[in-house]
Amino acid sequence: VQLQASGGGLVQPGGFLRLSCAASGTIFSINVMGWYRQAPGKQRELVAYIRSTGTTNYADFVKGRFTISRDNAGNTTYLQMNSLKPEDTAVYYCTIDASTNVGGKMYRYWGQGTQVTVSS
C-alpha cells in the first residue's frame, strides 16, 4: 500500500491550499482516511479524518477553515485549507486505515508528508 501526498507549498496568511492523497496498491477496503500534521519541535497531531460512511471529524483549531473529502472511488482524499495562518505551518501527513484482503485486519498506513508553509 502506498500513499502519495501532494499540494503543499508556500502561501501567504489568509491564503488557501488543497492537499491530495492518493492510495494505491493491494487494497481491499478503506475505512478511514485522515490528515495529521507535525510542526517543528511539536508532536504530530490529528487534523481531520473522514470515514467510509462520509462522517467527518476535525480538530478544533481547523474547524470552519479546513474541509476533508474523498473521491467516489474512495481511494483519494483531499484537504481543502482556507484562511491559512502561520501556525498552520507544518508537514502534513495523510493516513488510511485499510485492509488488503477479505476479512483482513485493518492497518494504518502513512504517506510521506508534504510541507505547508504559511508566511508573508
mmCIF file with all atom_site columns, N, CA and C in Angstrom, residues 53-116:
data_model
loop_
_atom_site.group_PDB
_atom_site.id
_atom_site.type_symbol
_atom_site.label_atom_id
_atom_site.label_alt_id
_atom_site.label_comp_id
_atom_site.label_asym_id
_atom_site.label_entity_id
_atom_site.label_seq_id
_atom_site.pdbx_PDB_ins_code
_atom_site.Cartn_x
_atom_site.Cartn_y
_atom_site.Cartn_z
_atom_site.occupancy
_atom_site.B_iso_or_equiv
_atom_site.pdbx_formal_charge
_atom_site.auth_seq_id
_atom_site.auth_comp_id
_atom_site.auth_asym_id
_atom_site.auth_atom_id
_atom_site.pdbx_PDB_model_num
ATOM 1   N N  . THR A 1 53  ? -18.277 6.083   5.598  1.00 0.00 ? 53  THR A N  1
ATOM 2   C CA . THR A 1 53  ? -19.683 6.499   5.626  1.00 0.00 ? 53  THR A CA 1
ATOM 3   C C  . THR A 1 53  ? -19.853 7.966   5.242  1.00 0.00 ? 53  THR A C  1
ATOM 4   N N  . GLY A 1 54  ? -18.738 8.683   5.209  1.00 0.00 ? 54  GLY A N  1
ATOM 5   C CA . GLY A 1 54  ? -18.791 10.113  4.928  1.00 0.00 ? 54  GLY A CA 1
ATOM 6   C C  . GLY A 1 54  ? -18.718 10.984  6.162  1.00 0.00 ? 54  GLY A C  1
ATOM 7   N N  . THR A 1 55  ? -18.797 10.371  7.311  1.00 0.00 ? 55  THR A N  1
ATOM 8   C CA . THR A 1 55  ? -18.686 11.127  8.556  1.00 0.00 ? 55  THR A CA 1
ATOM 9   C C  . THR A 1 55  ? -17.305 11.754  8.680  1.00 0.00 ? 55  THR A C  1
ATOM 10  N N  . THR A 1 56  ? -17.273 13.011  9.070  1.00 0.00 ? 56  THR A N  1
ATOM 11  C CA . THR A 1 56  ? -16.008 13.727  9.205  1.00 0.00 ? 56  THR A CA 1
ATOM 12  C C  . THR A 1 56  ? -15.804 14.190  10.643 1.00 0.00 ? 56  THR A C  1
ATOM 13  N N  . ASN A 1 57  ? -14.538 14.442  10.950 1.00 0.00 ? 57  ASN A N  1
ATOM 14  C CA . ASN A 1 57  ? -14.183 14.955  12.266 1.00 0.00 ? 57  ASN A CA 1
ATOM 15  C C  . ASN A 1 57  ? -12.994 15.877  12.108 1.00 0.00 ? 57  ASN A C  1
ATOM 16  N N  . TYR A 1 58  ? -13.019 17.001  12.823 1.00 0.00 ? 58  TYR A N  1
ATOM 17  C CA . TYR A 1 58  ? -11.972 17.998  12.699 1.00 0.00 ? 58  TYR A CA 1
ATOM 18  C C  . TYR A 1 58  ? -11.406 18.382  14.063 1.00 0.00 ? 58  TYR A C  1
ATOM 19  N N  . ALA A 1 59  ? -10.122 18.688  14.064 1.00 0.00 ? 59  ALA A N  1
ATOM 20  C CA . ALA A 1 59  ? -9.538  19.279  15.256 1.00 0.00 ? 59  ALA A CA 1
ATOM 21  C C  . ALA A 1 59  ? -10.118 20.680  15.428 1.00 0.00 ? 59  ALA A C  1
ATOM 22  N N  . ASP A 1 60  ? -10.220 21.099  16.663 1.00 0.00 ? 60  ASP A N  1
ATOM 23  C CA . ASP A 1 60  ? -10.836 22.406  16.933 1.00 0.00 ? 60  ASP A CA 1
ATOM 24  C C  . ASP A 1 60  ? -10.100 23.539  16.218 1.00 0.00 ? 60  ASP A C  1
ATOM 25  N N  . PHE A 1 61  ? -8.784  23.404  16.076 1.00 0.00 ? 61  PHE A N  1
ATOM 26  C CA . PHE A 1 61  ? -8.016  24.512  15.524 1.00 0.00 ? 61  PHE A CA 1
ATOM 27  C C  . PHE A 1 61  ? -8.178  24.668  14.015 1.00 0.00 ? 61  PHE A C  1
ATOM 28  N N  . VAL A 1 62  ? -8.901  23.749  13.354 1.00 0.00 ? 62  VAL A N  1
ATOM 29  C CA . VAL A 1 62  ? -9.149  23.901  11.913 1.00 0.00 ? 62  VAL A CA 1
ATOM 30  C C  . VAL A 1 62  ? -10.629 23.964  11.567 1.00 0.00 ? 62  VAL A C  1
ATOM 31  N N  . LYS A 1 63  ? -11.482 23.784  12.535 1.00 0.00 ? 63  LYS A N  1
ATOM 32  C CA . LYS A 1 63  ? -12.921 23.806  12.263 1.00 0.00 ? 63  LYS A CA 1
ATOM 33  C C  . LYS A 1 63  ? -13.332 25.133  11.627 1.00 0.00 ? 63  LYS A C  1
ATOM 34  N N  . GLY A 1 64  ? -14.112 25.009  10.559 1.00 0.00 ? 64  GLY A N  1
ATOM 35  C CA . GLY A 1 64  ? -14.568 26.197  9.855  1.00 0.00 ? 64  GLY A CA 1
ATOM 36  C C  . GLY A 1 64  ? -13.601 26.703  8.806  1.00 0.00 ? 64  GLY A C  1
ATOM 37  N N  . ARG A 1 65  ? -12.377 26.165  8.798  1.00 0.00 ? 65  ARG A N  1
ATOM 38  C CA . ARG A 1 65  ? -11.375 26.608  7.821  1.00 0.00 ? 65  ARG A CA 1
ATOM 39  C C  . ARG A 1 65  ? -10.966 25.485  6.867  1.00 0.00 ? 65  ARG A C  1
ATOM 40  N N  . PHE A 1 66  ? -10.878 24.273  7.373  1.00 0.00 ? 66  PHE A N  1
ATOM 41  C CA . PHE A 1 66  ? -10.439 23.129  6.576  1.00 0.00 ? 66  PHE A CA 1
ATOM 42  C C  . PHE A 1 66  ? -11.626 22.218  6.279  1.00 0.00 ? 66  PHE A C  1
ATOM 43  N N  . THR A 1 67  ? -11.583 21.579  5.120  1.00 0.00 ? 67  THR A N  1
ATOM 44  C CA . THR A 1 67  ? -12.610 20.616  4.745  1.00 0.00 ? 67  THR A CA 1
ATOM 45  C C  . THR A 1 67  ? -11.952 19.368  4.187  1.00 0.00 ? 67  THR A C  1
ATOM 46  N N  . ILE A 1 68  ? -12.298 18.223  4.741  1.00 0.00 ? 68  ILE A N  1
ATOM 47  C CA . ILE A 1 68  ? -11.768 16.958  4.243  1.00 0.00 ? 68  ILE A CA 1
ATOM 48  C C  . ILE A 1 68  ? -12.844 16.290  3.388  1.00 0.00 ? 68  ILE A C  1
ATOM 49  N N  . SER A 1 69  ? -12.406 15.636  2.324  1.00 0.00 ? 69  SER A N  1
ATOM 50  C CA . SER A 1 69  ? -13.329 14.924  1.456  1.00 0.00 ? 69  SER A CA 1
ATOM 51  C C  . SER A 1 69  ? -12.607 13.736  0.833  1.00 0.00 ? 69  SER A C  1
ATOM 52  N N  . ARG A 1 70  ? -13.370 12.884  0.141  1.00 0.00 ? 70  ARG A N  1
ATOM 53  C CA . ARG A 1 70  ? -12.760 11.771  -0.568 1.00 0.00 ? 70  ARG A CA 1
ATOM 54  C C  . ARG A 1 70  ? -13.515 11.582  -1.873 1.00 0.00 ? 70  ARG A C  1
ATOM 55  N N  . ASP A 1 71  ? -12.846 11.005  -2.865 1.00 0.00 ? 71  ASP A N  1
ATOM 56  C CA . ASP A 1 71  ? -13.483 10.852  -4.156 1.00 0.00 ? 71  ASP A CA 1
ATOM 57  C C  . ASP A 1 71  ? -14.432 9.660   -4.142 1.00 0.00 ? 71  ASP A C  1
ATOM 58  N N  . ASN A 1 72  ? -15.220 9.547   -5.204 1.00 0.00 ? 72  ASN A N  1
ATOM 59  C CA . ASN A 1 72  ? -16.232 8.498   -5.249 1.00 0.00 ? 72  ASN A CA 1
ATOM 60  C C  . ASN A 1 72  ? -15.638 7.099   -5.221 1.00 0.00 ? 72  ASN A C  1
ATOM 61  N N  . ALA A 1 73  ? -14.475 6.953   -5.806 1.00 0.00 ? 73  ALA A N  1
ATOM 62  C CA . ALA A 1 73  ? -13.820 5.640   -5.790 1.00 0.00 ? 73  ALA A CA 1
ATOM 63  C C  . ALA A 1 73  ? -13.306 5.303   -4.402 1.00 0.00 ? 73  ALA A C  1
ATOM 64  N N  . GLY A 1 74  ? -13.131 6.354   -3.589 1.00 0.00 ? 74  GLY A N  1
ATOM 65  C CA . GLY A 1 74  ? -12.750 6.134   -2.206 1.00 0.00 ? 74  GLY A CA 1
ATOM 66  C C  . GLY A 1 74  ? -11.287 5.975   -1.937 1.00 0.00 ? 74  GLY A C  1
ATOM 67  N N  . ASN A 1 75  ? -10.463 6.144   -2.965 1.00 0.00 ? 75  ASN A N  1
ATOM 68  C CA . ASN A 1 75  ? -9.041  5.940   -2.752 1.00 0.00 ? 75  ASN A CA 1
ATOM 69  C C  . ASN A 1 75  ? -8.220  7.218   -2.697 1.00 0.00 ? 75  ASN A C  1
ATOM 70  N N  . THR A 1 76  ? -8.879  8.355   -2.850 1.00 0.00 ? 76  THR A N  1
ATOM 71  C CA . THR A 1 76  ? -8.179  9.624   -2.786 1.00 0.00 ? 76  THR A CA 1
ATOM 72  C C  . THR A 1 76  ? -8.886  10.536  -1.784 1.00 0.00 ? 76  THR A C  1
ATOM 73  N N  . THR A 1 77  ? -8.103  11.175  -0.957 1.00 0.00 ? 77  THR A N  1
ATOM 74  C CA . THR A 1 77  ? -8.672  12.129  -0.007 1.00 0.00 ? 77  THR A CA 1
ATOM 75  C C  . THR A 1 77  ? -8.082  13.501  -0.263 1.00 0.00 ? 77  THR A C  1
ATOM 76  N N  . TYR A 1 78  ? -8.858  14.519  0.042  1.00 0.00 ? 78  TYR A N  1
ATOM 77  C CA . TYR A 1 78  ? -8.449  15.884  -0.168 1.00 0.00 ? 78  TYR A CA 1
ATOM 78  C C  . TYR A 1 78  ? -8.601  16.666  1.145  1.00 0.00 ? 78  TYR A C  1
ATOM 79  N N  . LEU A 1 79  ? -7.734  17.648  1.301  1.00 0.00 ? 79  LEU A N  1
ATOM 80  C CA . LEU A 1 79  ? -7.863  18.551  2.433  1.00 0.00 ? 79  LEU A CA 1
ATOM 81  C C  . LEU A 1 79  ? -7.821  19.973  1.888  1.00 0.00 ? 79  LEU A C  1
ATOM 82  N N  . GLN A 1 80  ? -8.973  20.604  1.846  1.00 0.00 ? 80  GLN A N  1
ATOM 83  C CA . GLN A 1 80  ? -9.060  21.997  1.420  1.00 0.00 ? 80  GLN A CA 1
ATOM 84  C C  . GLN A 1 80  ? -8.787  22.867  2.636  1.00 0.00 ? 80  GLN A C  1
ATOM 85  N N  . MET A 1 81  ? -7.753  23.679  2.539  1.00 0.00 ? 81  MET A N  1
ATOM 86  C CA . MET A 1 81  ? -7.338  24.512  3.660  1.00 0.00 ? 81  MET A CA 1
ATOM 87  C C  . MET A 1 81  ? -7.506  25.976  3.291  1.00 0.00 ? 81  MET A C  1
ATOM 88  N N  . ASN A 1 82  ? -8.416  26.645  3.951  1.00 0.00 ? 82  ASN A N  1
ATOM 89  C CA . ASN A 1 82  ? -8.686  28.059  3.704  1.00 0.00 ? 82  ASN A CA 1
ATOM 90  C C  . ASN A 1 82  ? -8.285  28.889  4.913  1.00 0.00 ? 82  ASN A C  1
ATOM 91  N N  . SER A 1 83  ? -8.186  30.176  4.706  1.00 0.00 ? 83  SER A N  1
ATOM 92  C CA . SER A 1 83  ? -7.852  31.107  5.797  1.00 0.00 ? 83  SER A CA 1
ATOM 93  C C  . SER A 1 83  ? -6.637  30.627  6.577  1.00 0.00 ? 83  SER A C  1
ATOM 94  N N  . LEU A 1 84  ? -5.606  30.277  5.857  1.00 0.00 ? 84  LEU A N  1
ATOM 95  C CA . LEU A 1 84  ? -4.417  29.709  6.496  1.00 0.00 ? 84  LEU A CA 1
ATOM 96  C C  . LEU A 1 84  ? -3.711  30.715  7.392  1.00 0.00 ? 84  LEU A C  1
ATOM 97  N N  . LYS A 1 85  ? -3.162  30.194  8.467  1.00 0.00 ? 85  LYS A N  1
ATOM 98  C CA . LYS A 1 85  ? -2.465  31.012  9.464  1.00 0.00 ? 85  LYS A CA 1
ATOM 99  C C  . LYS A 1 85  ? -1.017  30.544  9.568  1.00 0.00 ? 85  LYS A C  1
ATOM 100 N N  . PRO A 1 86  ? -0.117  31.401  10.024 1.00 0.00 ? 86  PRO A N  1
ATOM 101 C CA . PRO A 1 86  ? 1.271   30.962  10.202 1.00 0.00 ? 86  PRO A CA 1
ATOM 102 C C  . PRO A 1 86  ? 1.384   29.715  11.085 1.00 0.00 ? 86  PRO A C  1
ATOM 103 N N  . GLU A 1 87  ? 0.527   29.586  12.055 1.00 0.00 ? 87  GLU A N  1
ATOM 104 C CA . GLU A 1 87  ? 0.585   28.426  12.949 1.00 0.00 ? 87  GLU A CA 1
ATOM 105 C C  . GLU A 1 87  ? 0.126   27.133  12.275 1.00 0.00 ? 87  GLU A C  1
ATOM 106 N N  . ASP A 1 88  ? -0.372  27.216  11.047 1.00 0.00 ? 88  ASP A N  1
ATOM 107 C CA . ASP A 1 88  ? -0.693  26.014  10.277 1.00 0.00 ? 88  ASP A CA 1
ATOM 108 C C  . ASP A 1 88  ? 0.543   25.434  9.594  1.00 0.00 ? 88  ASP A C  1
ATOM 109 N N  . THR A 1 89  ? 1.645   26.150  9.678  1.00 0.00 ? 89  THR A N  1
ATOM 110 C CA . THR A 1 89  ? 2.882   25.666  9.070  1.00 0.00 ? 89  THR A CA 1
ATOM 111 C C  . THR A 1 89  ? 3.303   24.346  9.695  1.00 0.00 ? 89  THR A C  1
ATOM 112 N N  . ALA A 1 90  ? 3.483   23.346  8.856  1.00 0.00 ? 90  ALA A N  1
ATOM 113 C CA . ALA A 1 90  ? 3.824   22.010  9.337  1.00 0.00 ? 90  ALA A CA 1
ATOM 114 C C  . ALA A 1 90  ? 4.004   21.086  8.142  1.00 0.00 ? 90  ALA A C  1
ATOM 115 N N  . VAL A 1 91  ? 4.506   19.896  8.426  1.00 0.00 ? 91  VAL A N  1
ATOM 116 C CA . VAL A 1 91  ? 4.463   18.817  7.444  1.00 0.00 ? 91  VAL A CA 1
ATOM 117 C C  . VAL A 1 91  ? 3.146   18.083  7.654  1.00 0.00 ? 91  VAL A C  1
ATOM 118 N N  . TYR A 1 92  ? 2.406   17.933  6.581  1.00 0.00 ? 92  TYR A N  1
ATOM 119 C CA . TYR A 1 92  ? 1.100   17.288  6.639  1.00 0.00 ? 92  TYR A CA 1
ATOM 120 C C  . TYR A 1 92  ? 1.216   15.859  6.096  1.00 0.00 ? 92  TYR A C  1
ATOM 121 N N  . TYR A 1 93  ? 0.700   14.915  6.872  1.00 0.00 ? 93  TYR A N  1
ATOM 122 C CA . TYR A 1 93  ? 0.751   13.500  6.519  1.00 0.00 ? 93  TYR A CA 1
ATOM 123 C C  . TYR A 1 93  ? -0.661  12.960  6.318  1.00 0.00 ? 93  TYR A C  1
ATOM 124 N N  . CYS A 1 94  ? -0.832  12.201  5.251  1.00 0.00 ? 94  CYS A N  1
ATOM 125 C CA . CYS A 1 94  ? -2.118  11.535  5.080  1.00 0.00 ? 94  CYS A CA 1
ATOM 126 C C  . CYS A 1 94  ? -2.013  10.113  5.610  1.00 0.00 ? 94  CYS A C  1
ATOM 127 N N  . THR A 1 95  ? -3.136  9.585   6.036  1.00 0.00 ? 95  THR A N  1
ATOM 128 C CA . THR A 1 95  ? -3.196  8.217   6.550  1.00 0.00 ? 95  THR A CA 1
ATOM 129 C C  . THR A 1 95  ? -4.464  7.535   6.041  1.00 0.00 ? 95  THR A C  1
ATOM 130 N N  . ILE A 1 96  ? -4.401  6.227   5.977  1.00 0.00 ? 96  ILE A N  1
ATOM 131 C CA . ILE A 1 96  ? -5.598  5.435   5.732  1.00 0.00 ? 96  ILE A CA 1
ATOM 132 C C  . ILE A 1 96  ? -5.599  4.252   6.680  1.00 0.00 ? 96  ILE A C  1
ATOM 133 N N  . ASP A 1 97  ? -6.773  3.873   7.130  1.00 0.00 ? 97  ASP A N  1
ATOM 134 C CA . ASP A 1 97  ? -6.965  2.614   7.847  1.00 0.00 ? 97  ASP A CA 1
ATOM 135 C C  . ASP A 1 97  ? -7.582  1.668   6.836  1.00 0.00 ? 97  ASP A C  1
ATOM 136 N N  . ALA A 1 98  ? -6.820  0.668   6.419  1.00 0.00 ? 98  ALA A N  1
ATOM 137 C CA . ALA A 1 98  ? -7.248  -0.170  5.308  1.00 0.00 ? 98  ALA A CA 1
ATOM 138 C C  . ALA A 1 98  ? -6.911  -1.630  5.544  1.00 0.00 ? 98  ALA A C  1
ATOM 139 N N  . SER A 1 99  ? -7.650  -2.473  4.851  1.00 0.00 ? 99  SER A N  1
ATOM 140 C CA . SER A 1 99  ? -7.341  -3.898  4.834  1.00 0.00 ? 99  SER A CA 1
ATOM 141 C C  . SER A 1 99  ? -6.952  -4.281  3.416  1.00 0.00 ? 99  SER A C  1
ATOM 142 N N  . THR A 1 100 ? -6.134  -5.307  3.299  1.00 0.00 ? 100 THR A N  1
ATOM 143 C CA . THR A 1 100 ? -5.632  -5.695  1.986  1.00 0.00 ? 100 THR A CA 1
ATOM 144 C C  . THR A 1 100 ? -6.267  -6.978  1.468  1.00 0.00 ? 100 THR A C  1
ATOM 145 N N  . ASN A 1 101 ? -7.176  -7.558  2.233  1.00 0.00 ? 101 ASN A N  1
ATOM 146 C CA . ASN A 1 101 ? -7.876  -8.750  1.747  1.00 0.00 ? 101 ASN A CA 1
ATOM 147 C C  . ASN A 1 101 ? -9.196  -8.896  2.488  1.00 0.00 ? 101 ASN A C  1
ATOM 148 N N  . VAL A 1 102 ? -10.048 -9.792  1.966  1.00 0.00 ? 102 VAL A N  1
ATOM 149 C CA . VAL A 1 102 ? -11.365 -10.016 2.560  1.00 0.00 ? 102 VAL A CA 1
ATOM 150 C C  . VAL A 1 102 ? -11.202 -10.514 3.987  1.00 0.00 ? 102 VAL A C  1
ATOM 151 N N  . GLY A 1 103 ? -11.854 -9.837  4.910  1.00 0.00 ? 103 GLY A N  1
ATOM 152 C CA . GLY A 1 103 ? -11.776 -10.237 6.308  1.00 0.00 ? 103 GLY A CA 1
ATOM 153 C C  . GLY A 1 103 ? -10.470 -9.919  6.974  1.00 0.00 ? 103 GLY A C  1
ATOM 154 N N  . GLY A 1 104 ? -9.614  -9.206  6.253  1.00 0.00 ? 104 GLY A N  1
ATOM 155 C CA . GLY A 1 104 ? -8.301  -8.887  6.796  1.00 0.00 ? 104 GLY A CA 1
ATOM 156 C C  . GLY A 1 104 ? -8.363  -7.807  7.860  1.00 0.00 ? 104 GLY A C  1
ATOM 157 N N  . LYS A 1 105 ? -7.332  -7.749  8.653  1.00 0.00 ? 105 LYS A N  1
ATOM 158 C CA . LYS A 1 105 ? -7.256  -6.764  9.715  1.00 0.00 ? 105 LYS A CA 1
ATOM 159 C C  . LYS A 1 105 ? -6.966  -5.391  9.123  1.00 0.00 ? 105 LYS A C  1
ATOM 160 N N  . MET A 1 106 ? -7.524  -4.371  9.758  1.00 0.00 ? 106 MET A N  1
ATOM 161 C CA . MET A 1 106 ? -7.245  -3.002  9.353  1.00 0.00 ? 106 MET A CA 1
ATOM 162 C C  . MET A 1 106 ? -5.884  -2.576  9.893  1.00 0.00 ? 106 MET A C  1
ATOM 163 N N  . TYR A 1 107 ? -5.103  -1.957  9.053  1.00 0.00 ? 107 TYR A N  1
ATOM 164 C CA . TYR A 1 107 ? -3.834  -1.370  9.454  1.00 0.00 ? 107 TYR A CA 1
ATOM 165 C C  . TYR A 1 107 ? -3.829  0.091   9.044  1.00 0.00 ? 107 TYR A C  1
ATOM 166 N N  . ARG A 1 108 ? -3.029  0.880   9.768  1.00 0.00 ? 108 ARG A N  1
ATOM 167 C CA . ARG A 1 108 ? -2.877  2.292   9.427  1.00 0.00 ? 108 ARG A CA 1
ATOM 168 C C  . ARG A 1 108 ? -1.618  2.457   8.582  1.00 0.00 ? 108 ARG A C  1
ATOM 169 N N  . TYR A 1 109 ? -1.795  3.085   7.452  1.00 0.00 ? 109 TYR A N  1
ATOM 170 C CA . TYR A 1 109 ? -0.689  3.386   6.551  1.00 0.00 ? 109 TYR A CA 1
ATOM 171 C C  . TYR A 1 109 ? -0.479  4.895   6.502  1.00 0.00 ? 109 TYR A C  1
ATOM 172 N N  . TRP A 1 110 ? 0.788   5.288   6.337  1.00 0.00 ? 110 TRP A N  1
ATOM 173 C CA . TRP A 1 110 ? 1.143   6.699   6.339  1.00 0.00 ? 110 TRP A CA 1
ATOM 174 C C  . TRP A 1 110 ? 1.773   7.104   5.013  1.00 0.00 ? 110 TRP A C  1
ATOM 175 N N  . GLY A 1 111 ? 1.448   8.320   4.579  1.00 0.00 ? 111 GLY A N  1
ATOM 176 C CA . GLY A 1 111 ? 2.111   8.900   3.424  1.00 0.00 ? 111 GLY A CA 1
ATOM 177 C C  . GLY A 1 111 ? 3.421   9.547   3.839  1.00 0.00 ? 111 GLY A C  1
ATOM 178 N N  . GLN A 1 112 ? 4.128   10.095  2.857  1.00 0.00 ? 112 GLN A N  1
ATOM 179 C CA . GLN A 1 112 ? 5.475   10.612  3.104  1.00 0.00 ? 112 GLN A CA 1
ATOM 180 C C  . GLN A 1 112 ? 5.479   12.033  3.649  1.00 0.00 ? 112 GLN A C  1
ATOM 181 N N  . GLY A 1 113 ? 4.357   12.715  3.630  1.00 0.00 ? 113 GLY A N  1
ATOM 182 C CA . GLY A 1 113 ? 4.314   14.069  4.150  1.00 0.00 ? 113 GLY A CA 1
ATOM 183 C C  . GLY A 1 113 ? 4.528   15.112  3.072  1.00 0.00 ? 113 GLY A C  1
ATOM 184 N N  . THR A 1 114 ? 3.834   16.223  3.222  1.00 0.00 ? 114 THR A N  1
ATOM 185 C CA . THR A 1 114 ? 4.015   17.346  2.309  1.00 0.00 ? 114 THR A CA 1
ATOM 186 C C  . THR A 1 114 ? 4.095   18.629  3.142  1.00 0.00 ? 114 THR A C  1
ATOM 187 N N  . GLN A 1 115 ? 5.064   19.471  2.806  1.00 0.00 ? 115 GLN A N  1
ATOM 188 C CA . GLN A 1 115 ? 5.315   20.671  3.599  1.00 0.00 ? 115 GLN A CA 1
ATOM 189 C C  . GLN A 1 115 ? 4.322   21.774  3.248  1.00 0.00 ? 115 GLN A C  1
ATOM 190 N N  . VAL A 1 116 ? 3.730   22.362  4.273  1.00 0.00 ? 116 VAL A N  1
ATOM 191 C CA . VAL A 1 116 ? 2.887   23.541  4.132  1.00 0.00 ? 116 VAL A CA 1
ATOM 192 C C  . VAL A 1 116 ? 3.520   24.662  4.946  1.00 0.00 ? 116 VAL A C  1
#
